Amino acid sequence: MAWLADLVYVNGRFERSLALVCDRRGRVVQLTRSLPDGVHVVRLRGRVILPGLVNAHSHAFHRALRARTERRTAERDSFWTWREMMYELAARLGPEELRAISRMAFLEMALGGVSTVGEFHYLHHAPEGTPYDEPVLLAKVVIRAALDVGLRVSLLHALYMRAGFDRALDKRQRRFVHEDVETYFEGVKALRREFRDEERVRVGVAPHSVRAVPREALREVAKFAAHERLPVHMHVAEQPAEIEACLQEYGHTPVRLLAEEGMLNERFTAIHAIHIDEDEARLLGEAKAHVCACPTTERNLGDGIVAADTLLRHGARIALGTDSHAQIDLFEDARELELNLRLKRLGRALLAPAMKDERNSAIGSGGGDESEGESLATRLFAAATENGASSLGCEAGRLAAGAWADFFTMDLNDPAIVGADDSSLLAHIVFAAGRSAVRDVVVGGKMIVRDGKHEAQDEIAAEFAALQKRLWS
């Protein structure tokens, strides 16, 4: 099969009259202007093909909490007061509820151009904390929800062992907790066995945070992940209170503790990494680690602003996630990575590459060296695609021979981007477009969204709406 749109985004630029040819397995065979004889051609007129977006950090069940926390509950509302409401929701969810919420979250991602999701999963046991007869039941529910929608999924199986340094476990946290590391590893192995023949599923490890996982267990996770060559994701430095507790317990900040334990490497992703200093950014960059920023959630929770400029300067790779799903729009997260910094630094184009020729006009040529090669828009788009794929250790986020045929299309006549020329189109997409411009989504050569609609959309939405009524009435 061949897909032929007006434009294809490949190798950092838009190409015309270029067909994407894929085989029956759903891999790209070639990108060509000479179609093979007899190939079936799907013409996508008035559209541009782009590599599928990669949402590197999701907590699917949080989708049911959207907009329910937008009110004052304390003298000073914060992440910690929001967390209380999240715990209350978690305590009310069983397998069927989790399935309905997860399918809704993943549907919304698909409609926005996401083809791959990294699901950071920590809802393990029954509400009272008793393991299910099948210990990884809820993880399998979430994976199958993603497959139902048609997404590629990396299940990041979370290890959660305690409430924090010198803190008693809240009874609502019991369903998150593994009693020991060995039981946790058995769960990871069970998931890998269960889905070993499903090419859309990968499994990684996710020590929840230095707050929830003691140092000795972190060492064991690091050894296991290194032996199995698995990606490691971990919440790091999201809140100042986490830094203070880590200093009290270990005499180190979280990033310095992880560096001392040898956990920072190219397979490690620090989720958030907001409250770090220059030296910690250097440690992450030198290790070739990833940082997954979640700007929409970080803004919603009042977490703070990721110092993406500092991280990029030191060589860290930045991916993006929608985390709590206050909204699901990876274009918004991409632009916020830059726009939030503008408010903090009181400047513009802070994540753009340095200009090679400052004499170039900012209008007409695109400004400096951005008319060719890397630009601010390409950096932000890479965070939403190839960097996310690298963080998850999966084949996604790019269009090339041998890669999976995972892509989405946008309507070139959408009001947000109409009138863009080839040199400004990506900037239009990153800084102005939204999910309304997404028309088709293809994962592994299979179209899961056609003309802006998923075939199971009405059923998934109706099931979710009924559940919300039961949960919140």
Tab-separated table of C-alpha atoms in Angstrom:
chain	number	residue	atom	x	y	z
A	1	MET	CA	0.000	0.000	0.000
A	2	ALA	CA	1.153	3.547	-0.724
A	3	TRP	CA	0.027	6.768	0.954
A	4	LEU	CA	0.282	9.927	-1.133
A	5	ALA	CA	-0.375	13.373	0.345
A	6	ASP	CA	0.518	16.851	-0.882
A	7	LEU	CA	3.487	16.963	1.508
A	8	VAL	CA	5.470	14.541	3.666
A	9	TYR	CA	7.658	15.622	6.587
A	10	VAL	CA	10.851	13.582	6.360
A	11	ASN	CA	14.439	14.258	7.420
A	12	GLY	CA	13.470	17.597	8.904
A	13	ARG	CA	11.839	19.056	5.792
A	14	PHE	CA	8.668	18.863	3.713
A	15	GLU	CA	8.828	16.961	0.442
A	16	ARG	CA	6.300	17.062	-2.404
A	17	SER	CA	5.085	14.168	-4.589
A	18	LEU	CA	6.635	11.653	-2.200
A	19	ALA	CA	4.674	8.460	-1.576
A	20	LEU	CA	5.053	6.440	1.601
A	21	VAL	CA	4.990	2.738	0.699
A	22	CYS	CA	4.461	0.162	3.453
A	23	ASP	CA	4.323	-3.632	3.524
A	24	ARG	CA	1.705	-5.935	5.043
A	25	ARG	CA	3.468	-5.949	8.408
A	26	GLY	CA	3.043	-2.192	8.599
A	27	ARG	CA	6.645	-1.151	8.033
A	28	VAL	CA	7.788	1.515	5.616
A	29	VAL	CA	9.363	-0.037	2.529
A	30	GLN	CA	10.349	3.194	0.853
A	31	LEU	CA	9.575	6.867	0.364
A	32	THR	CA	9.508	7.326	-3.373
A	33	ARG	CA	8.382	9.448	-6.286
A	34	SER	CA	8.183	6.351	-8.519
A	35	LEU	CA	5.370	4.119	-7.351
A	36	PRO	CA	5.842	0.360	-7.799
A	37	ASP	CA	3.532	-1.316	-10.314
A	38	GLY	CA	0.284	-2.645	-8.911
A	39	VAL	CA	0.504	-0.950	-5.523
A	40	HIS	CA	-2.741	0.323	-4.015
A	41	VAL	CA	-2.554	4.091	-3.566
A	42	VAL	CA	-4.436	6.000	-0.870
A	43	ARG	CA	-4.565	9.634	-1.951
A	44	LEU	CA	-4.739	12.190	0.827
A	45	ARG	CA	-5.411	15.422	-1.025
A	46	GLY	CA	-4.941	18.714	0.763
A	47	ARG	CA	-3.047	17.030	3.584
A	48	VAL	CA	0.449	16.715	4.980
A	49	ILE	CA	1.874	13.491	6.423
A	50	LEU	CA	3.931	13.739	9.631
A	51	PRO	CA	5.468	11.028	11.854
A	52	GLY	CA	3.155	9.938	14.651
A	53	LEU	CA	3.451	11.830	17.912
A	54	VAL	CA	4.903	10.041	20.946
A	55	ASN	CA	3.331	10.735	24.337
A	56	ALA	CA	6.125	9.591	26.644
A	57	HIS	CA	4.363	9.991	30.004
A	58	SER	CA	0.745	9.126	30.745
A	59	HIS	CA	-1.271	8.141	33.811
A	60	ALA	CA	-4.387	7.012	31.959
A	61	PHE	CA	-6.732	6.814	34.943
A	62	HIS	CA	-6.153	10.492	35.758
A	63	ARG	CA	-8.318	11.321	32.725
A	64	ALA	CA	-11.397	10.825	34.914
A	65	LEU	CA	-10.199	13.621	37.207
A	66	ARG	CA	-10.066	16.299	34.506
A	67	ALA	CA	-11.603	19.634	35.616
A	68	ARG	CA	-12.874	18.061	38.854
A	69	THR	CA	-10.088	19.701	40.874
A	70	GLU	CA	-10.424	23.240	39.513
A	71	ARG	CA	-11.654	24.772	42.742
A	72	ARG	CA	-10.159	25.857	46.063
A	73	THR	CA	-9.927	23.051	48.617
A	74	ALA	CA	-7.436	24.575	51.065
A	75	GLU	CA	-5.915	27.873	52.099
A	76	ARG	CA	-3.163	27.121	49.611
A	77	ASP	CA	-3.969	24.599	46.882
A	78	SER	CA	-1.015	22.725	45.412
A	79	PHE	CA	0.130	19.439	43.927
A	80	TRP	CA	-0.378	17.885	47.365
A	81	THR	CA	-4.028	18.910	47.687
A	82	TRP	CA	-4.624	17.731	44.101
A	83	ARG	CA	-3.042	14.394	45.048
A	84	GLU	CA	-5.646	13.881	47.780
A	85	MET	CA	-8.411	13.999	45.176
A	86	MET	CA	-6.447	11.678	42.889
A	87	TYR	CA	-6.199	9.144	45.730
A	88	GLU	CA	-9.949	9.339	46.267
A	89	LEU	CA	-10.548	8.582	42.589
A	90	ALA	CA	-8.030	5.720	42.525
A	91	ALA	CA	-9.759	4.040	45.458
A	92	ARG	CA	-12.991	3.767	43.431
A	93	LEU	CA	-11.634	2.077	40.310
A	94	GLY	CA	-11.743	-1.605	39.415
A	95	PRO	CA	-10.711	-3.309	36.162
A	96	GLU	CA	-13.840	-2.298	34.203
A	97	GLU	CA	-13.633	1.321	35.311
A	98	LEU	CA	-9.940	1.435	34.501
A	99	ARG	CA	-10.610	0.024	31.045
A	100	ALA	CA	-13.254	2.637	30.257
A	101	ILE	CA	-11.107	5.549	31.436
A	102	SER	CA	-7.990	4.265	29.685
A	103	ARG	CA	-9.783	3.802	26.386
A	104	MET	CA	-11.074	7.378	26.609
A	105	ALA	CA	-7.596	8.767	27.319
A	106	PHE	CA	-6.041	6.776	24.489
A	107	LEU	CA	-8.850	7.699	22.085
A	108	GLU	CA	-8.247	11.370	22.764
A	109	MET	CA	-4.534	10.856	22.130
A	110	ALA	CA	-5.219	9.130	18.819
A	111	LEU	CA	-7.523	11.930	17.690
A	112	GLY	CA	-4.663	14.337	18.373
A	113	GLY	CA	-2.090	12.517	16.240
A	114	VAL	CA	-0.480	10.347	18.930
A	115	SER	CA	0.553	6.899	17.697
A	116	THR	CA	2.664	5.769	20.692
A	117	VAL	CA	2.111	6.189	24.419
A	118	GLY	CA	4.324	5.536	27.423
A	119	GLU	CA	1.952	4.512	30.213
A	120	PHE	CA	3.469	4.964	33.688
A	121	HIS	CA	1.314	2.446	35.527
A	122	TYR	CA	1.151	2.319	39.329
A	123	LEU	CA	-2.412	1.180	40.034
A	124	HIS	CA	-1.638	-2.457	40.795
A	125	HIS	CA	-3.927	-4.055	43.396
A	126	ALA	CA	-7.545	-4.078	44.533
A	127	PRO	CA	-8.653	-0.893	46.371
A	128	GLU	CA	-7.932	-2.317	49.836
A	129	GLY	CA	-4.412	-3.265	48.720
A	130	THR	CA	-4.953	-6.992	48.171
A	131	PRO	CA	-3.223	-8.337	45.033
A	132	TYR	CA	-5.526	-9.689	42.371
A	133	ASP	CA	-5.352	-13.424	41.640
A	134	GLU	CA	-3.572	-12.303	38.477
A	135	PRO	CA	-1.025	-9.847	39.939
A	136	VAL	CA	-0.598	-7.792	36.743
A	137	LEU	CA	-4.303	-7.731	35.865
A	138	LEU	CA	-4.630	-3.942	35.831
A	139	ALA	CA	-1.485	-3.469	33.771
A	140	LYS	CA	-2.920	-5.855	31.188
A	141	VAL	CA	-6.218	-3.953	31.224
A	142	VAL	CA	-4.393	-0.722	30.351
A	143	ILE	CA	-2.286	-2.349	27.637
A	144	ARG	CA	-5.342	-3.895	26.004
A	145	ALA	CA	-7.175	-0.583	26.175
A	146	ALA	CA	-4.357	0.997	24.157
A	147	LEU	CA	-4.440	-1.884	21.671
A	148	ASP	CA	-8.231	-1.572	21.382
A	149	VAL	CA	-7.788	2.035	20.291
A	150	GLY	CA	-4.948	1.025	17.966
A	151	LEU	CA	-1.989	2.695	19.662
A	152	ARG	CA	1.506	1.427	20.185
A	153	VAL	CA	2.143	1.261	23.955
A	154	SER	CA	5.127	1.054	26.288
A	155	LEU	CA	3.896	-0.078	29.692
A	156	LEU	CA	6.219	1.419	32.301
A	157	HIS	CA	5.541	-0.835	35.258
A	158	ALA	CA	5.929	1.268	38.394
A	159	LEU	CA	7.583	0.231	41.636
A	160	TYR	CA	6.059	1.922	44.690
A	161	MET	CA	7.196	0.737	48.128
A	162	ARG	CA	6.556	3.445	50.721
A	163	ALA	CA	4.890	6.800	51.342
A	164	GLY	CA	8.186	8.615	51.756
A	165	PHE	CA	11.072	9.126	54.122
A	166	ASP	CA	9.917	8.556	57.710
A	167	ARG	CA	6.247	8.656	56.662
A	168	ALA	CA	3.518	6.122	57.374
A	169	LEU	CA	1.763	4.602	54.382
A	170	ASP	CA	-1.624	6.137	53.624
A	171	LYS	CA	-4.233	3.359	53.352
A	172	ARG	CA	-5.183	4.721	49.908
A	173	GLN	CA	-1.633	4.054	48.695
A	174	ARG	CA	-1.811	0.352	49.503
A	175	ARG	CA	-2.995	-0.595	46.032
A	176	PHE	CA	0.139	1.003	44.559
A	177	VAL	CA	2.627	-0.881	46.750
A	178	HIS	CA	4.891	-3.862	46.096
A	179	GLU	CA	6.118	-5.464	49.298
A	180	ASP	CA	9.476	-6.400	47.808
A	181	VAL	CA	11.519	-5.900	44.661
A	182	GLU	CA	11.455	-9.579	43.672
A	183	THR	CA	7.655	-9.574	43.415
A	184	TYR	CA	7.857	-6.431	41.300
A	185	PHE	CA	10.381	-8.023	38.920
A	186	GLU	CA	8.109	-11.048	38.531
A	187	GLY	CA	5.371	-8.722	37.370
A	188	VAL	CA	7.629	-7.120	34.760
A	189	LYS	CA	8.667	-10.549	33.493
A	190	ALA	CA	5.049	-11.730	33.372
A	191	LEU	CA	4.023	-8.758	31.240
A	192	ARG	CA	6.922	-9.300	28.845
A	193	ARG	CA	5.959	-12.967	28.445
A	194	GLU	CA	2.277	-12.149	27.951
A	195	PHE	CA	2.916	-9.669	25.134
A	196	ARG	CA	6.107	-11.041	23.597
A	197	ASP	CA	4.343	-11.690	20.277
A	198	GLU	CA	2.563	-8.311	20.134
A	199	GLU	CA	4.743	-5.918	18.164
A	200	ARG	CA	2.876	-2.855	19.428
A	201	VAL	CA	3.722	-3.545	23.084
A	202	ARG	CA	6.914	-2.909	25.031
A	203	VAL	CA	7.535	-3.043	28.770
A	204	GLY	CA	9.868	-0.897	30.855
A	205	VAL	CA	10.620	-0.321	34.528
A	206	ALA	CA	9.581	2.725	36.529
A	207	PRO	CA	10.698	3.262	40.113
A	208	HIS	CA	8.075	5.825	41.043
A	209	SER	CA	10.329	8.379	42.765
A	210	VAL	CA	13.015	8.676	45.443
A	211	ARG	CA	10.098	9.405	47.755
A	212	ALA	CA	8.411	6.059	47.050
A	213	VAL	CA	11.424	3.788	46.430
A	214	PRO	CA	14.317	3.496	48.920
A	215	ARG	CA	17.914	3.615	47.776
A	216	GLU	CA	18.588	-0.121	48.136
A	217	ALA	CA	15.638	-0.950	45.875
A	218	LEU	CA	16.789	1.631	43.316
A	219	ARG	CA	20.072	-0.255	43.076
A	220	GLU	CA	18.245	-3.501	42.362
A	221	VAL	CA	16.086	-1.868	39.695
A	222	ALA	CA	19.170	-0.389	38.042
A	223	LYS	CA	20.831	-3.823	37.894
A	224	PHE	CA	17.709	-5.487	36.522
A	225	ALA	CA	17.165	-2.833	33.867
A	226	ALA	CA	20.798	-2.964	32.768
A	227	HIS	CA	20.692	-6.756	32.459
A	228	GLU	CA	17.419	-6.719	30.504
A	229	ARG	CA	18.262	-3.538	28.521
A	230	LEU	CA	14.997	-1.910	29.549
A	231	PRO	CA	14.096	1.778	29.627
A	232	VAL	CA	13.886	3.290	33.113
A	233	HIS	CA	11.425	6.113	33.821
A	234	MET	CA	11.172	7.913	37.146
A	235	HIS	CA	9.536	11.028	38.591
A	236	VAL	CA	12.419	13.318	39.535
A	237	ALA	CA	12.462	16.732	41.234
A	238	GLU	CA	8.826	17.588	40.522
A	239	GLN	CA	8.267	19.316	43.861
A	240	PRO	CA	10.537	21.222	46.301
A	241	ALA	CA	9.270	18.996	49.133
A	242	GLU	CA	10.779	16.001	47.326
A	243	ILE	CA	14.166	17.729	47.238
A	244	GLU	CA	13.996	18.579	50.940
A	245	ALA	CA	13.067	15.014	51.931
A	246	CYS	CA	15.828	13.530	49.782
A	247	LEU	CA	18.400	15.871	51.327
A	248	GLN	CA	17.195	14.925	54.787
A	249	GLU	CA	17.373	11.184	54.087
A	250	TYR	CA	20.462	10.909	51.919
A	251	GLY	CA	22.246	14.247	51.998
A	252	HIS	CA	21.790	14.495	48.211
A	253	THR	CA	19.240	15.945	45.837
A	254	PRO	CA	17.392	13.327	43.733
A	255	VAL	CA	19.493	13.878	40.586
A	256	ARG	CA	22.778	13.670	42.519
A	257	LEU	CA	21.572	10.546	44.315
A	258	LEU	CA	20.703	8.878	40.994
A	259	ALA	CA	24.060	9.905	39.551
A	260	GLU	CA	25.863	8.413	42.559
A	261	GLU	CA	23.960	5.161	42.077
A	262	GLY	CA	24.906	5.032	38.383
A	263	MET	CA	21.311	5.219	37.200
A	264	LEU	CA	21.772	8.111	34.783
A	265	ASN	CA	22.393	6.798	31.272
A	266	GLU	CA	20.884	6.828	27.789
A	267	ARG	CA	18.049	4.500	28.888
A	268	PHE	CA	17.014	6.713	31.813
A	269	THR	CA	14.222	9.288	31.651
A	270	ALA	CA	13.690	11.817	34.414
A	271	ILE	CA	10.039	12.833	34.424
A	272	HIS	CA	9.672	16.581	35.127
A	273	ALA	CA	13.169	17.465	36.470
A	274	ILE	CA	11.877	20.940	37.286
A	275	HIS	CA	13.702	21.834	40.494
A	276	ILE	CA	17.286	21.205	39.441
A	277	ASP	CA	20.379	23.374	39.213
A	278	GLU	CA	22.941	23.866	36.469
A	279	ASP	CA	25.203	21.081	37.719
A	280	GLU	CA	22.319	18.609	37.817
A	281	ALA	CA	21.381	19.553	34.249
A	282	ARG	CA	24.999	18.857	33.318
A	283	LEU	CA	24.841	15.419	34.981
A	284	LEU	CA	21.733	14.530	32.980
A	285	GLY	CA	23.253	15.808	29.741
A	286	GLU	CA	26.606	14.067	30.168
A	287	ALA	CA	24.772	10.798	30.802
A	288	LYS	CA	22.771	11.285	27.580
A	289	ALA	CA	19.647	10.854	29.693
A	290	HIS	CA	16.191	12.013	28.682
A	291	VAL	CA	13.959	14.462	30.482
A	292	CYS	CA	10.229	14.134	29.885
A	293	ALA	CA	8.586	17.506	30.367
A	294	CYS	CA	4.825	17.624	30.871
A	295	PRO	CA	4.143	21.360	30.550
A	296	THR	CA	0.339	21.228	30.574
A	297	THR	CA	0.232	19.177	33.766
A	298	GLU	CA	3.109	21.101	35.347
A	299	ARG	CA	1.248	24.341	34.689
A	300	ASN	CA	-2.053	22.909	35.932
A	301	LEU	CA	-0.551	21.608	39.191
A	302	GLY	CA	1.610	24.639	39.826
A	303	ASP	CA	4.734	22.473	39.739
A	304	GLY	CA	6.992	24.971	38.027
A	305	ILE	CA	8.718	25.377	34.663
A	306	VAL	CA	11.219	22.936	33.165
A	307	ALA	CA	14.512	24.712	32.402
A	308	ALA	CA	14.589	23.285	28.896
A	309	ASP	CA	17.161	25.826	27.702
A	310	THR	CA	19.622	24.751	30.396
A	311	LEU	CA	18.990	21.065	29.766
A	312	LEU	CA	19.455	21.441	26.009
A	313	ARG	CA	22.650	23.398	26.509
A	314	HIS	CA	24.083	20.454	28.442
A	315	GLY	CA	22.926	17.852	25.915
A	316	ALA	CA	19.927	16.282	27.638
A	317	ARG	CA	17.221	15.001	25.301
A	318	ILE	CA	13.739	16.362	26.003
A	319	ALA	CA	10.576	14.343	25.398
A	320	LEU	CA	6.975	15.302	26.135
A	321	GLY	CA	4.065	13.759	28.031
A	322	THR	CA	0.495	14.668	28.925
A	323	ASP	CA	0.807	13.106	32.401
A	324	SER	CA	-2.436	13.866	34.310
A	325	HIS	CA	-4.402	14.660	31.121
A	326	ALA	CA	-5.659	18.031	32.276
A	327	GLN	CA	-5.791	18.279	28.525
A	328	ILE	CA	-4.440	15.975	25.822
A	329	ASP	CA	-2.811	18.000	23.079
A	330	LEU	CA	0.859	17.317	22.434
A	331	PHE	CA	1.090	20.387	20.184
A	332	GLU	CA	0.175	22.484	23.212
A	333	ASP	CA	2.839	20.755	25.308
A	334	ALA	CA	5.436	21.303	22.592
A	335	ARG	CA	4.784	25.015	22.338
A	336	GLU	CA	4.523	25.447	26.112
A	337	LEU	CA	8.035	24.072	26.487
A	338	GLU	CA	9.168	27.304	24.817
A	339	LEU	CA	6.370	29.710	25.775
A	340	ASN	CA	6.528	29.008	29.515
A	341	LEU	CA	10.227	29.873	29.410
A	342	ARG	CA	9.471	33.153	27.648
A	343	LEU	CA	7.410	34.261	30.630
A	344	LYS	CA	10.155	33.253	33.049
A	345	ARG	CA	13.188	34.518	31.108
A	346	LEU	CA	11.480	37.583	29.553
A	347	GLY	CA	12.732	36.742	26.074
A	348	ARG	CA	11.762	34.926	22.877
A	349	ALA	CA	12.986	31.966	20.810
A	350	LEU	CA	14.889	30.689	23.843
A	351	LEU	CA	15.139	27.090	22.610
A	352	ALA	CA	16.167	28.026	19.065
A	353	PRO	CA	19.640	27.059	17.825
A	354	ALA	CA	22.201	29.844	17.770
A	355	MET	CA	22.077	31.900	14.575
A	356	LYS	CA	25.012	31.474	12.211
A	357	ASP	CA	24.395	34.725	10.378
A	358	GLU	CA	22.745	37.446	12.403
A	359	ARG	CA	22.582	39.720	9.329
A	360	ASN	CA	19.825	37.624	7.751
A	361	SER	CA	16.398	39.194	7.816
A	362	ALA	CA	13.961	37.767	10.339
A	363	ILE	CA	11.207	38.057	7.710
A	364	GLY	CA	11.395	36.273	4.379
A	365	SER	CA	14.355	33.955	4.943
A	366	GLY	CA	12.984	32.589	8.198
A	367	GLY	CA	15.757	34.235	10.183
A	368	GLY	CA	19.383	33.145	10.543
A	369	ASP	CA	20.082	29.519	9.728
A	370	GLU	CA	16.514	28.366	10.450
A	371	SER	CA	15.485	28.269	6.791
A	372	GLU	CA	17.580	25.115	6.539
A	373	GLY	CA	18.422	22.397	9.053
A	374	GLU	CA	17.361	22.551	12.675
A	375	SER	CA	15.079	25.335	13.847
A	376	LEU	CA	13.043	26.140	16.935
A	377	ALA	CA	10.044	24.370	15.410
A	378	THR	CA	12.043	21.257	14.479
A	379	ARG	CA	13.462	21.049	18.007
A	380	LEU	CA	10.017	21.219	19.549
A	381	PHE	CA	8.559	18.753	17.050
A	382	ALA	CA	11.426	16.348	17.756
A	383	ALA	CA	10.519	16.497	21.448
A	384	ALA	CA	7.008	15.342	20.498
A	385	THR	CA	8.233	12.548	18.216
A	386	GLU	CA	11.722	11.052	17.969
A	387	ASN	CA	12.895	12.056	21.451
A	388	GLY	CA	9.840	10.443	22.982
A	389	ALA	CA	10.503	7.272	21.009
A	390	SER	CA	14.125	7.254	22.149
A	391	SER	CA	12.988	7.714	25.751
A	392	LEU	CA	10.707	4.685	25.466
A	393	GLY	CA	13.268	2.627	23.568
A	394	CYS	CA	10.848	1.967	20.728
A	395	GLU	CA	10.791	2.329	16.953
A	396	ALA	CA	8.617	5.371	16.412
A	397	GLY	CA	8.706	9.090	15.800
A	398	ARG	CA	10.264	9.095	12.328
A	399	LEU	CA	9.449	8.134	8.750
A	400	ALA	CA	12.136	6.107	6.991
A	401	ALA	CA	12.571	2.798	5.214
A	402	GLY	CA	12.361	-0.002	7.774
A	403	ALA	CA	10.514	2.069	10.386
A	404	TRP	CA	6.928	1.396	11.393
A	405	ALA	CA	4.363	3.161	9.232
A	406	ASP	CA	3.112	5.311	12.117
A	407	PHE	CA	1.965	8.743	10.974
A	408	PHE	CA	-0.818	11.286	11.025
A	409	THR	CA	-2.118	13.825	8.559
A	410	MET	CA	-3.149	17.432	8.977
A	411	ASP	CA	-5.533	19.435	6.836
A	412	LEU	CA	-3.532	22.095	4.998
A	413	ASN	CA	-6.708	24.187	4.779
A	414	ASP	CA	-7.368	24.138	8.517
A	415	PRO	CA	-7.882	27.740	9.695
A	416	ALA	CA	-4.902	27.490	12.055
A	417	ILE	CA	-2.355	26.722	9.327
A	418	VAL	CA	-3.918	27.730	6.001
A	419	GLY	CA	-1.609	29.983	3.990
A	420	ALA	CA	1.600	28.536	5.394
A	421	ASP	CA	4.362	27.922	2.880
A	422	ASP	CA	6.780	25.009	3.058
A	423	SER	CA	9.353	26.981	5.028
A	424	SER	CA	6.897	28.106	7.723
A	425	LEU	CA	4.524	25.140	7.826
A	426	LEU	CA	6.177	23.324	10.731
A	427	ALA	CA	6.214	26.509	12.804
A	428	HIS	CA	2.514	26.979	12.005
A	429	ILE	CA	1.840	23.408	13.132
A	430	VAL	CA	3.877	23.645	16.337
A	431	PHE	CA	2.855	27.137	17.422
A	432	ALA	CA	-0.709	27.473	16.121
A	433	ALA	CA	-2.321	24.154	15.209
A	434	GLY	CA	-4.390	21.948	17.454
A	435	ARG	CA	-6.130	18.610	17.330
A	436	SER	CA	-8.851	19.983	15.033
A	437	ALA	CA	-6.356	19.976	12.161
A	438	VAL	CA	-5.577	16.253	12.555
A	439	ARG	CA	-7.520	14.234	9.993
A	440	ASP	CA	-6.054	10.714	9.792
A	441	VAL	CA	-3.882	8.558	12.038
A	442	VAL	CA	-2.123	5.405	10.857
A	443	VAL	CA	-0.330	2.953	13.188
A	444	GLY	CA	1.588	0.064	11.686
A	445	GLY	CA	0.016	0.740	8.296
A	446	LYS	CA	-3.530	0.564	9.713
A	447	MET	CA	-5.715	3.665	9.699
A	448	ILE	CA	-7.216	4.104	13.170
A	449	VAL	CA	-8.551	7.642	12.643
A	450	ARG	CA	-10.164	8.571	9.327
A	451	ASP	CA	-11.300	12.087	8.495
A	452	GLY	CA	-11.064	13.065	12.156
A	453	LYS	CA	-13.127	10.154	13.516
A	454	HIS	CA	-12.202	6.865	15.202
A	455	GLU	CA	-14.462	3.934	14.362
A	456	ALA	CA	-15.058	3.164	18.071
A	457	GLN	CA	-15.293	6.817	19.130
A	458	ASP	CA	-19.004	6.929	19.906
A	459	GLU	CA	-18.949	3.693	21.903
A	460	ILE	CA	-15.848	4.684	23.917
A	461	ALA	CA	-17.206	8.160	24.653
A	462	ALA	CA	-20.616	6.848	25.702
A	463	GLU	CA	-19.071	4.276	28.041
A	464	PHE	CA	-16.844	6.933	29.582
A	465	ALA	CA	-19.696	9.411	29.993
A	466	ALA	CA	-21.785	6.795	31.814
A	467	LEU	CA	-18.870	5.990	34.101
A	468	GLN	CA	-18.272	9.650	34.906
A	469	LYS	CA	-21.902	10.003	35.901
A	470	ARG	CA	-21.553	7.060	38.288
A	471	LEU	CA	-18.277	8.328	39.726
A	472	TRP	CA	-19.257	11.936	40.317
A	473	SER	CA	-23.035	11.981	40.881
